[in-house]
Amino acid sequence: MTISPQSGTGPGSITPDGSPVEFYTLLRPRGEAEIVGQVTPSGGSVLELGSGVGRVTHALLEHGFEVVAVNESAEMLARITGAQTVRSRIQDLRLERRFDAVMLASFLVHTTDEDGARALLSACARHVAPGGAVLIEWTPPETHDAQQVGRGRTDGDITITLVAREEVGPGLFSATMRYAHGDRVWTQSFTSRRLSDDDLRAALTESGLHLDRFLTDDRRWVLAVPAA
């Protein structure tokens, strides 16, 4: 079975990368602002790359951070209030300022385009202040390898299920997620690259960053810092 990369179905608008906008407005924060708070001074500045509809943005604002939210989708950015928003590809972003913390969430680092991944991390490196923090969300290899079709989780009254997955090239995986809320159902298909710890360290090094440590027990959140 071949799964089309970056596509989506369901009610409401679907962005070019397959993200169902209405579904993402239903999701709640999962402690991301508290994780940022571990490595960012109170009231500090945060550049959120790939902000989506503001699920994390609004939580960061509630915690007192100054937030600049960046996304390529104007429709998603329109859902954000209280933060400065910038419509841009992350790879092209040049704000001519630096931030106490830069966030690259939503597993964007797993793009199948290796040059694109380096460009994402380079955007992080050129916007983080000296002594600042880059927080990257990724899927550790042990979590990636344990994924099973049919396995899901609930988030309140939302059900999220992996309904298809196949290896389409060395280290490259196509997958489809199914999201359900009441009688509304969405799907989102994408292709991603499996990363090992060494892969991640090498990509960070090439972008002028250094892997400092993992911020969560499940290793889902990585702290990187500017290389000396």
Coordinates of N, CA and C in Angstrom, one line a residue:
M1 N 0.9 -1.2 0.0 CA 0.0 0.0 0.0 C 0.9 1.2 0.0
T2 N 0.6 2.2 -0.8 CA 1.3 3.4 -0.9 C 0.5 4.5 -0.3
I3 N 1.1 5.3 0.6 CA 0.4 6.4 1.3 C 0.9 7.7 0.8
S4 N 0.0 8.5 0.4 CA 0.4 9.8 -0.2 C 0.9 10.7 1.0
P5 N 2.1 11.3 0.8 CA 2.7 12.1 1.8 C 1.9 13.4 1.9
Q6 N 1.8 14.0 3.1 CA 1.3 15.3 3.4 C -0.1 15.5 2.7
S7 N -1.0 14.8 3.2 CA -2.4 14.9 2.7 C -3.3 14.8 3.9
G8 N -4.5 15.3 3.8 CA -5.5 15.2 4.9 C -6.9 15.2 4.4
T9 N -7.8 14.7 5.2 CA -9.2 14.6 4.9 C -10.0 15.0 6.1
G10 N -11.3 15.4 5.9 CA -12.1 15.7 7.0 C -12.8 17.1 6.9
P11 N -13.7 17.4 7.9 CA -14.4 18.6 7.8 C -13.5 19.8 8.0
G12 N -13.9 21.0 7.4 CA -13.1 22.2 7.6 C -11.9 22.3 6.7
S13 N -11.1 23.3 6.9 CA -9.9 23.5 6.0 C -8.8 22.5 6.3
I14 N -8.1 22.1 5.3 CA -6.9 21.3 5.4 C -5.7 22.1 4.8
T15 N -4.6 22.3 5.6 CA -3.5 23.0 5.1 C -2.7 22.2 4.1
P16 N -1.8 22.8 3.3 CA -1.0 22.1 2.3 C -0.3 20.9 2.8
D17 N 0.1 20.9 4.1 CA 0.9 19.8 4.7 C 0.0 18.7 5.2
G18 N -1.4 18.9 5.0 CA -2.3 17.9 5.4 C -2.9 18.1 6.8
S19 N -2.6 19.2 7.5 CA -3.1 19.4 8.8 C -4.6 19.9 8.8
P20 N -5.4 19.2 9.5 CA -6.8 19.6 9.6 C -7.0 20.7 10.6
V21 N -7.3 21.9 10.2 CA -7.3 23.1 11.1 C -8.3 23.0 12.2
E22 N -9.5 22.6 11.9 CA -10.5 22.5 12.9 C -10.1 21.4 14.0
F23 N -9.5 20.4 13.6 CA -9.1 19.4 14.6 C -8.0 20.0 15.5
Y24 N -7.1 20.7 15.0 CA -6.0 21.2 15.8 C -6.5 22.2 16.8
T25 N -7.6 22.9 16.5 CA -8.2 23.8 17.5 C -8.7 23.1 18.7
L26 N -9.0 21.8 18.6 CA -9.5 21.1 19.8 C -8.5 20.6 20.8
L27 N -7.2 20.5 20.3 CA -6.2 20.0 21.2 C -5.8 20.9 22.3
R28 N -5.4 20.3 23.4 CA -5.0 21.1 24.6 C -3.5 21.0 24.8
P29 N -2.9 22.0 25.6 CA -1.5 21.9 25.9 C -1.2 20.6 26.6
R30 N 0.0 20.1 26.5 CA 0.5 18.9 27.1 C 1.7 19.2 28.0
G31 N 1.7 20.3 28.6 CA 2.8 20.6 29.5 C 4.0 21.3 28.9
E32 N 3.9 21.7 27.6 CA 5.0 22.3 26.9 C 5.5 23.6 27.5
A33 N 4.6 24.4 28.0 CA 5.0 25.7 28.6 C 5.8 25.4 29.9
E34 N 5.5 24.4 30.6 CA 6.3 24.1 31.8 C 7.7 23.6 31.4
I35 N 7.8 22.9 30.3 CA 9.1 22.4 29.9 C 9.9 23.6 29.5
V36 N 9.3 24.5 28.7 CA 10.0 25.8 28.4 C 10.5 26.5 29.6
G37 N 9.7 26.5 30.6 CA 10.0 27.2 31.9 C 11.2 26.6 32.6
Q38 N 11.6 25.3 32.3 CA 12.7 24.7 32.9 C 14.0 25.4 32.5
V39 N 14.0 26.0 31.3 CA 15.3 26.4 30.7 C 15.2 27.9 30.2
T40 N 14.1 28.6 30.6 CA 13.9 29.9 30.1 C 13.6 30.9 31.3
P41 N 14.3 32.0 31.3 CA 14.0 32.9 32.5 C 12.5 33.4 32.5
S42 N 12.0 33.6 33.7 CA 10.7 34.1 33.8 C 10.5 35.4 33.0
G43 N 9.4 35.4 32.2 CA 9.1 36.6 31.4 C 10.0 36.6 30.1
G44 N 10.7 35.6 29.9 CA 11.7 35.6 28.7 C 11.0 35.5 27.4
S45 N 11.8 35.7 26.3 CA 11.2 35.7 25.0 C 11.3 34.3 24.4
V46 N 10.3 33.9 23.6 CA 10.2 32.6 23.0 C 9.8 32.7 21.6
L47 N 10.6 32.1 20.7 CA 10.2 32.1 19.3 C 9.7 30.7 19.0
E48 N 8.4 30.6 18.7 CA 7.7 29.3 18.5 C 7.6 29.1 17.0
L49 N 8.4 28.1 16.5 CA 8.5 27.8 15.1 C 7.5 26.7 14.8
G50 N 6.6 26.9 13.8 CA 5.5 25.9 13.6 C 4.5 25.9 14.6
S51 N 3.9 27.1 14.9 CA 3.0 27.3 16.0 C 1.6 26.7 15.8
G52 N 1.3 26.5 14.5 CA -0.1 26.0 14.3 C -1.1 27.0 14.7
V53 N -2.2 26.5 15.3 CA -3.3 27.4 15.7 C -3.1 28.0 17.1
G54 N -2.0 27.8 17.7 CA -1.7 28.4 19.0 C -1.9 27.6 20.2
R55 N -2.0 26.3 20.1 CA -2.2 25.4 21.3 C -1.2 25.7 22.3
V56 N 0.1 25.7 21.9 CA 1.2 26.0 22.9 C 1.4 27.5 23.1
T57 N 1.2 28.2 22.0 CA 1.4 29.7 22.1 C 0.6 30.3 23.3
H58 N -0.7 30.0 23.4 CA -1.5 30.5 24.4 C -1.1 30.1 25.8
A59 N -0.6 28.8 25.9 CA -0.1 28.4 27.2 C 1.1 29.1 27.6
L60 N 2.0 29.4 26.6 CA 3.2 30.2 26.9 C 2.9 31.6 27.4
L61 N 1.9 32.2 26.7 CA 1.5 33.5 27.1 C 0.9 33.5 28.6
E62 N 0.2 32.5 28.9 CA -0.4 32.4 30.2 C 0.7 32.3 31.3
H63 N 1.8 31.7 30.9 CA 3.0 31.6 31.8 C 3.9 32.8 31.8
G64 N 3.5 33.9 31.1 CA 4.2 35.1 31.2 C 5.3 35.3 30.2
F65 N 5.4 34.4 29.2 CA 6.5 34.6 28.2 C 6.1 35.5 27.1
E66 N 7.0 36.2 26.5 CA 6.8 37.0 25.3 C 7.0 36.0 24.1
V67 N 6.0 35.9 23.3 CA 6.0 34.9 22.3 C 5.8 35.5 20.9
V68 N 6.7 35.1 20.0 CA 6.6 35.3 18.5 C 6.2 34.0 17.9
A69 N 5.1 33.9 17.2 CA 4.6 32.6 16.7 C 4.8 32.6 15.2
V70 N 5.4 31.6 14.6 CA 5.7 31.5 13.2 C 5.0 30.3 12.6
N71 N 4.3 30.6 11.5 CA 3.7 29.5 10.8 C 3.5 29.9 9.3
E72 N 3.4 28.9 8.4 CA 3.3 29.1 7.0 C 1.8 29.3 6.6
S73 N 0.9 28.9 7.5 CA -0.5 28.9 7.2 C -1.2 30.2 7.8
A74 N -1.7 31.0 7.0 CA -2.4 32.2 7.5 C -3.6 31.9 8.2
E75 N -4.3 30.8 7.8 CA -5.5 30.4 8.5 C -5.2 29.9 9.9
M76 N -4.1 29.2 10.1 CA -3.8 28.8 11.5 C -3.4 30.0 12.3
L77 N -2.6 30.9 11.8 CA -2.1 32.1 12.5 C -3.3 32.9 13.0
A78 N -4.4 32.9 12.2 CA -5.5 33.8 12.5 C -6.2 33.3 13.8
R79 N -5.9 32.1 14.2 CA -6.5 31.5 15.5 C -5.7 32.0 16.7
I80 N -4.6 32.6 16.5 CA -3.7 33.0 17.6 C -4.0 34.4 18.1
T81 N -4.2 34.6 19.4 CA -4.4 36.0 19.9 C -3.3 36.2 21.0
G82 N -2.9 37.5 21.2 CA -2.0 37.9 22.2 C -0.5 37.8 21.9
A83 N -0.2 37.2 20.8 CA 1.2 37.0 20.5 C 1.5 37.7 19.1
Q84 N 2.7 38.1 18.9 CA 3.1 38.6 17.5 C 3.1 37.3 16.6
T85 N 2.6 37.4 15.5 CA 2.6 36.3 14.5 C 3.3 36.7 13.3
V86 N 4.0 35.7 12.7 CA 4.8 35.9 11.5 C 4.5 34.8 10.5
R87 N 4.0 35.1 9.3 CA 3.7 34.1 8.3 C 5.0 33.9 7.5
S88 N 5.6 32.7 7.6 CA 6.8 32.5 6.9 C 7.1 31.0 6.9
R89 N 7.9 30.5 5.9 CA 8.5 29.2 6.0 C 9.6 29.3 7.1
I90 N 9.7 28.3 7.9 CA 10.7 28.4 8.9 C 12.1 28.5 8.3
Q91 N 12.4 27.8 7.3 CA 13.7 27.8 6.7 C 14.1 29.2 6.2
D92 N 13.1 30.0 5.8 CA 13.4 31.3 5.3 C 13.4 32.4 6.3
L93 N 13.1 32.1 7.5 CA 12.9 33.1 8.6 C 14.2 33.8 8.9
R94 N 14.1 35.1 8.9 CA 15.3 36.0 9.4 C 14.7 37.2 10.1
L95 N 14.5 37.2 11.4 CA 13.9 38.2 12.1 C 14.9 39.3 12.6
E96 N 16.2 39.0 12.5 CA 17.2 40.0 12.9 C 17.1 40.3 14.4
R97 N 16.7 39.3 15.2 CA 16.7 39.4 16.6 C 16.9 37.9 17.2
R98 N 17.3 37.9 18.4 CA 17.5 36.6 19.1 C 16.6 36.5 20.3
F99 N 16.3 35.2 20.7 CA 15.4 34.9 21.7 C 16.0 34.1 22.8
D100 N 15.4 34.2 24.0 CA 15.9 33.3 25.1 C 15.7 31.9 24.8
A101 N 14.6 31.6 24.1 CA 14.3 30.2 23.8 C 13.7 30.1 22.4
V102 N 14.0 29.1 21.7 CA 13.5 28.8 20.3 C 12.9 27.4 20.4
M103 N 11.6 27.3 20.0 CA 11.0 26.0 20.0 C 10.8 25.5 18.5
L104 N 11.1 24.2 18.3 CA 10.8 23.5 17.0 C 10.0 22.3 17.4
A105 N 8.7 22.4 17.4 CA 7.8 21.4 17.9 C 7.3 20.6 16.7
S106 N 6.3 19.8 17.0 CA 5.5 19.0 16.0 C 6.3 18.1 15.2
F107 N 7.4 17.6 15.7 CA 8.3 16.6 15.0 C 8.7 17.1 13.7
L108 N 8.8 18.4 13.5 CA 9.3 18.9 12.2 C 10.7 18.4 11.8
V109 N 11.5 18.1 12.8 CA 12.9 17.7 12.5 C 12.9 16.4 11.8
H110 N 11.8 15.7 11.7 CA 11.8 14.4 11.1 C 11.5 14.5 9.6
T111 N 11.5 15.7 9.0 CA 11.3 15.8 7.6 C 12.2 14.8 6.8
T112 N 11.6 14.3 5.7 CA 12.4 13.4 4.8 C 13.5 14.1 4.0
D113 N 13.4 15.4 4.0 CA 14.4 16.3 3.3 C 15.6 16.6 4.2
E114 N 16.7 15.9 4.1 CA 17.8 16.1 5.0 C 18.3 17.6 4.9
D115 N 18.4 18.1 3.8 CA 18.8 19.5 3.7 C 17.8 20.4 4.3
G116 N 16.5 20.1 4.2 CA 15.4 20.8 4.9 C 15.5 20.8 6.4
A117 N 15.9 19.6 6.9 CA 16.1 19.4 8.3 C 17.2 20.3 8.8
R118 N 18.3 20.4 8.1 CA 19.4 21.2 8.5 C 19.0 22.7 8.4
A119 N 18.2 23.1 7.4 CA 17.7 24.4 7.3 C 16.8 24.8 8.5
L120 N 16.0 23.9 8.9 CA 15.1 24.1 10.1 C 16.0 24.4 11.4
L121 N 17.0 23.5 11.5 CA 17.9 23.7 12.7 C 18.7 25.0 12.6
S122 N 19.1 25.3 11.4 CA 19.9 26.5 11.2 C 19.0 27.8 11.6
A123 N 17.7 27.7 11.3 CA 16.8 28.8 11.7 C 16.8 28.9 13.2
C124 N 16.8 27.8 13.8 CA 16.8 27.8 15.3 C 18.1 28.5 15.8
A125 N 19.2 28.1 15.2 CA 20.6 28.5 15.6 C 20.7 30.0 15.4
R126 N 20.2 30.6 14.3 CA 20.4 32.0 14.1 C 19.4 32.9 14.9
H127 N 18.5 32.3 15.6 CA 17.5 33.1 16.3 C 17.7 32.9 17.8
V128 N 18.5 32.0 18.3 CA 18.7 31.8 19.7 C 19.8 32.7 20.3
A129 N 19.5 33.3 21.4 CA 20.5 34.2 22.0 C 21.6 33.4 22.6
P130 N 22.8 34.1 22.7 CA 23.9 33.4 23.4 C 23.5 33.0 24.8
G131 N 23.8 31.7 25.1 CA 23.3 31.2 26.4 C 21.9 30.8 26.4
G132 N 21.2 30.9 25.3 CA 19.8 30.5 25.2 C 19.5 29.1 25.0
A133 N 18.3 28.7 24.8 CA 17.9 27.3 24.7 C 17.1 27.1 23.4
V134 N 17.4 26.0 22.8 CA 16.6 25.5 21.6 C 15.9 24.2 22.1
L135 N 14.6 24.2 22.0 CA 13.8 23.0 22.4 C 13.3 22.3 21.2
I136 N 13.6 21.1 21.0 CA 13.2 20.3 19.8 C 12.4 19.1 20.2
E137 N 11.2 19.0 19.6 CA 10.4 17.8 19.8 C 10.7 16.8 18.7
W138 N 11.0 15.5 19.2 CA 11.3 14.5 18.2 C 10.8 13.2 18.7
T139 N 10.9 12.2 17.8 CA 10.5 10.8 18.2 C 11.8 10.0 18.4
P140 N 12.1 9.7 19.7 CA 13.3 8.9 19.9 C 13.2 7.5 19.2
P141 N 14.3 6.9 18.8 CA 14.2 5.7 18.0 C 13.5 4.6 18.7
E142 N 13.6 4.5 20.1 CA 13.0 3.4 20.8 C 11.4 3.6 20.8
T143 N 11.0 4.9 20.7 CA 9.6 5.1 20.6 C 9.1 4.9 19.2
H144 N 9.9 5.3 18.2 CA 9.5 5.1 16.8 C 9.4 3.6 16.5
D145 N 10.3 2.8 17.0 CA 10.3 1.4 16.7 C 9.1 0.6 17.4
A146 N 8.6 1.2 18.4 CA 7.5 0.6 19.1 C 6.1 0.9 18.6
Q147 N 6.0 1.8 17.6 CA 4.8 2.2 17.1 C 4.1 1.0 16.4
Q148 N 2.8 0.9 16.6 CA 2.0 -0.2 16.0 C 0.7 0.3 15.4
V149 N 0.4 -0.2 14.2 CA -0.9 0.2 13.6 C -2.0 -0.3 14.5
G150 N -3.0 0.6 14.7 CA -4.2 0.3 15.5 C -4.1 0.8 16.9
R151 N -2.8 1.2 17.3 CA -2.6 1.7 18.6 C -3.0 3.2 18.7
G152 N -3.7 3.6 19.7 CA -4.2 5.0 19.8 C -4.1 5.5 21.2
R153 N -4.5 6.7 21.4 CA -4.6 7.4 22.7 C -5.7 8.3 22.7
T154 N -6.2 8.7 23.9 CA -7.3 9.7 24.0 C -6.7 10.9 24.6
D155 N -7.3 12.0 24.2 CA -7.0 13.3 24.7 C -8.3 14.0 25.0
G156 N -8.8 13.8 26.3 CA -10.2 14.2 26.6 C -11.2 13.4 25.8
D157 N -12.0 14.1 25.0 CA -13.0 13.4 24.2 C -12.5 13.2 22.8
I158 N -11.2 13.3 22.5 CA -10.6 13.1 21.2 C -9.9 11.8 21.2
T159 N -10.0 11.0 20.1 CA -9.3 9.8 19.9 C -8.3 9.9 18.7
I160 N -7.0 9.6 19.0 CA -6.0 9.7 18.0 C -5.4 8.3 17.8
T161 N -5.4 7.8 16.5 CA -5.1 6.4 16.2 C -4.2 6.4 15.0
L162 N -3.1 5.6 15.1 CA -2.3 5.3 13.9 C -2.9 4.2 13.1
V163 N -3.4 4.5 11.9 CA -4.2 3.5 11.1 C -3.4 2.9 10.0
A164 N -2.2 3.4 9.6 CA -1.4 2.9 8.6 C 0.0 3.3 8.7
R165 N 0.9 2.4 8.4 CA 2.4 2.7 8.5 C 3.1 1.7 7.7
E166 N 4.1 2.2 6.9 CA 4.9 1.3 6.1 C 6.3 2.0 5.8
E167 N 7.3 1.2 5.7 CA 8.6 1.7 5.4 C 8.7 1.8 3.9
V168 N 8.9 3.0 3.4 CA 8.9 3.2 1.9 C 10.3 3.5 1.4
G169 N 11.3 3.4 2.3 CA 12.7 3.6 1.9 C 13.6 3.4 3.1
P170 N 14.9 3.3 3.0 CA 15.7 3.1 4.2 C 15.5 4.2 5.2
G171 N 14.9 3.9 6.3 CA 14.7 4.9 7.4 C 13.5 5.8 7.1
L172 N 12.8 5.6 6.0 CA 11.7 6.5 5.7 C 10.3 5.8 5.9
F173 N 9.4 6.4 6.6 CA 8.1 5.8 6.9 C 7.0 6.7 6.5
S174 N 6.0 6.1 5.8 CA 4.7 6.7 5.5 C 3.7 6.3 6.6
A175 N 2.9 7.2 7.0 CA 1.9 6.9 8.1 C 0.7 7.7 7.9
T176 N -0.4 7.2 8.4 CA -1.7 7.9 8.4 C -2.3 7.9 9.8
M177 N -2.6 9.0 10.3 CA -3.3 9.1 11.6 C -4.8 9.4 11.4
R178 N -5.6 8.9 12.3 CA -7.0 9.1 12.3 C -7.4 9.9 13.6
Y179 N -8.1 11.0 13.4 CA -8.5 11.8 14.6 C -10.0 11.8 14.6
A180 N -10.6 11.5 15.8 CA -12.0 11.5 15.9 C -12.5 12.3 17.1
H181 N -13.5 13.1 16.9 CA -14.2 13.9 18.0 C -15.7 13.9 17.7
G182 N -16.4 13.1 18.5 CA -17.8 12.9 18.3 C -18.0 12.3 17.0
D183 N -18.8 12.8 16.1 CA -19.1 12.2 14.8 C -18.2 12.9 13.7
R184 N -17.2 13.7 14.1 CA -16.3 14.3 13.2 C -15.0 13.4 13.1
V185 N -14.5 13.1 11.9 CA -13.3 12.3 11.7 C -12.4 13.0 10.7
W186 N -11.1 13.0 11.0 CA -10.1 13.5 10.1 C -9.0 12.5 9.9
T187 N -8.3 12.6 8.8 CA -7.1 11.8 8.6 C -6.0 12.7 8.2
Q188 N -4.8 12.3 8.6 CA -3.6 13.1 8.1 C -2.5 12.1 7.8
S189 N -2.0 12.2 6.6 CA -0.9 11.3 6.1 C 0.4 12.1 5.9
F190 N 1.5 11.5 6.2 CA 2.8 12.1 6.1 C 3.8 11.1 6.0
T191 N 5.0 11.5 5.6 CA 6.2 10.7 5.5 C 7.3 11.3 6.4
S192 N 8.0 10.5 7.2 CA 9.0 11.0 8.1 C 10.2 10.1 8.1
R193 N 11.3 10.7 8.6 CA 12.6 10.0 8.7 C 12.8 9.5 10.1
R194 N 13.2 8.3 10.3 CA 13.6 7.8 11.6 C 15.0 8.4 11.9
L195 N 15.1 8.9 13.1 CA 16.4 9.5 13.5 C 17.0 8.7 14.7
S196 N 18.2 8.4 14.6 CA 18.9 7.9 15.8 C 19.5 9.0 16.6
D197 N 20.0 8.7 17.8 CA 20.6 9.7 18.6 C 21.8 10.3 17.9
D198 N 22.6 9.5 17.2 CA 23.7 10.0 16.5 C 23.3 10.9 15.3
D199 N 22.2 10.5 14.6 CA 21.7 11.3 13.5 C 21.3 12.7 14.0
L200 N 20.6 12.7 15.2 CA 20.2 14.0 15.7 C 21.4 14.9 16.1
R201 N 22.4 14.3 16.8 CA 23.6 15.0 17.2 C 24.3 15.6 16.0
A202 N 24.4 14.8 15.0 CA 25.1 15.2 13.8 C 24.4 16.4 13.1
A203 N 23.1 16.3 13.0 CA 22.3 17.4 12.4 C 22.4 18.7 13.2
L204 N 22.4 18.5 14.5 CA 22.6 19.7 15.3 C 24.0 20.3 15.2
T205 N 25.0 19.5 15.2 CA 26.4 20.0 15.0 C 26.5 20.7 13.7
E206 N 26.0 20.2 12.6 CA 26.1 20.8 11.3 C 25.4 22.2 11.3
S207 N 24.5 22.4 12.2 CA 23.7 23.7 12.3 C 24.2 24.6 13.3
G208 N 25.3 24.3 14.0 CA 25.9 25.2 15.0 C 25.3 25.0 16.3
L209 N 24.7 23.8 16.6 CA 24.1 23.6 17.9 C 24.7 22.4 18.5
H210 N 24.5 22.2 19.8 CA 25.0 21.1 20.6 C 23.9 20.5 21.4
L211 N 23.8 19.2 21.4 CA 22.8 18.5 22.2 C 23.2 18.5 23.6
D212 N 22.5 19.2 24.5 CA 22.8 19.4 25.9 C 22.3 18.2 26.7
R213 N 20.9 18.0 26.6 CA 20.3 16.9 27.4 C 18.9 16.8 26.9
F214 N 18.2 15.7 27.5 CA 16.8 15.5 27.2 C 16.0 16.1 28.4
L215 N 14.9 16.7 28.1 CA 14.2 17.5 29.2 C 13.1 16.6 29.8
T216 N 12.7 15.5 29.2 CA 11.6 14.7 29.7 C 12.1 13.3 29.8
D217 N 11.4 12.5 30.6 CA 11.8 11.1 30.8 C 11.6 10.3 29.6
D218 N 10.7 10.6 28.7 CA 10.5 9.9 27.5 C 11.4 10.3 26.4
R219 N 12.3 11.3 26.7 CA 13.2 11.8 25.7 C 12.6 12.5 24.5
R220 N 11.3 12.9 24.6 CA 10.6 13.5 23.5 C 11.1 14.9 23.3
W221 N 11.5 15.6 24.4 CA 12.0 17.0 24.2 C 13.5 17.1 24.5
V222 N 14.1 17.7 23.5 CA 15.6 17.8 23.5 C 16.0 19.3 23.8
L223 N 17.0 19.4 24.6 CA 17.5 20.8 24.8 C 18.9 20.8 24.0
A224 N 18.9 21.8 23.1 CA 20.1 22.1 22.3 C 20.6 23.5 22.7
V225 N 21.9 23.7 22.6 CA 22.4 25.1 22.9 C 23.4 25.5 21.8
P226 N 23.6 26.8 21.7 CA 24.6 27.2 20.7 C 26.0 26.6 21.0
A227 N 26.6 26.1 19.9 CA 27.9 25.5 20.1 C 28.9 26.5 20.5
A228 N 29.9 26.1 21.3 CA 30.9 27.0 21.8 C 31.8 27.5 20.6

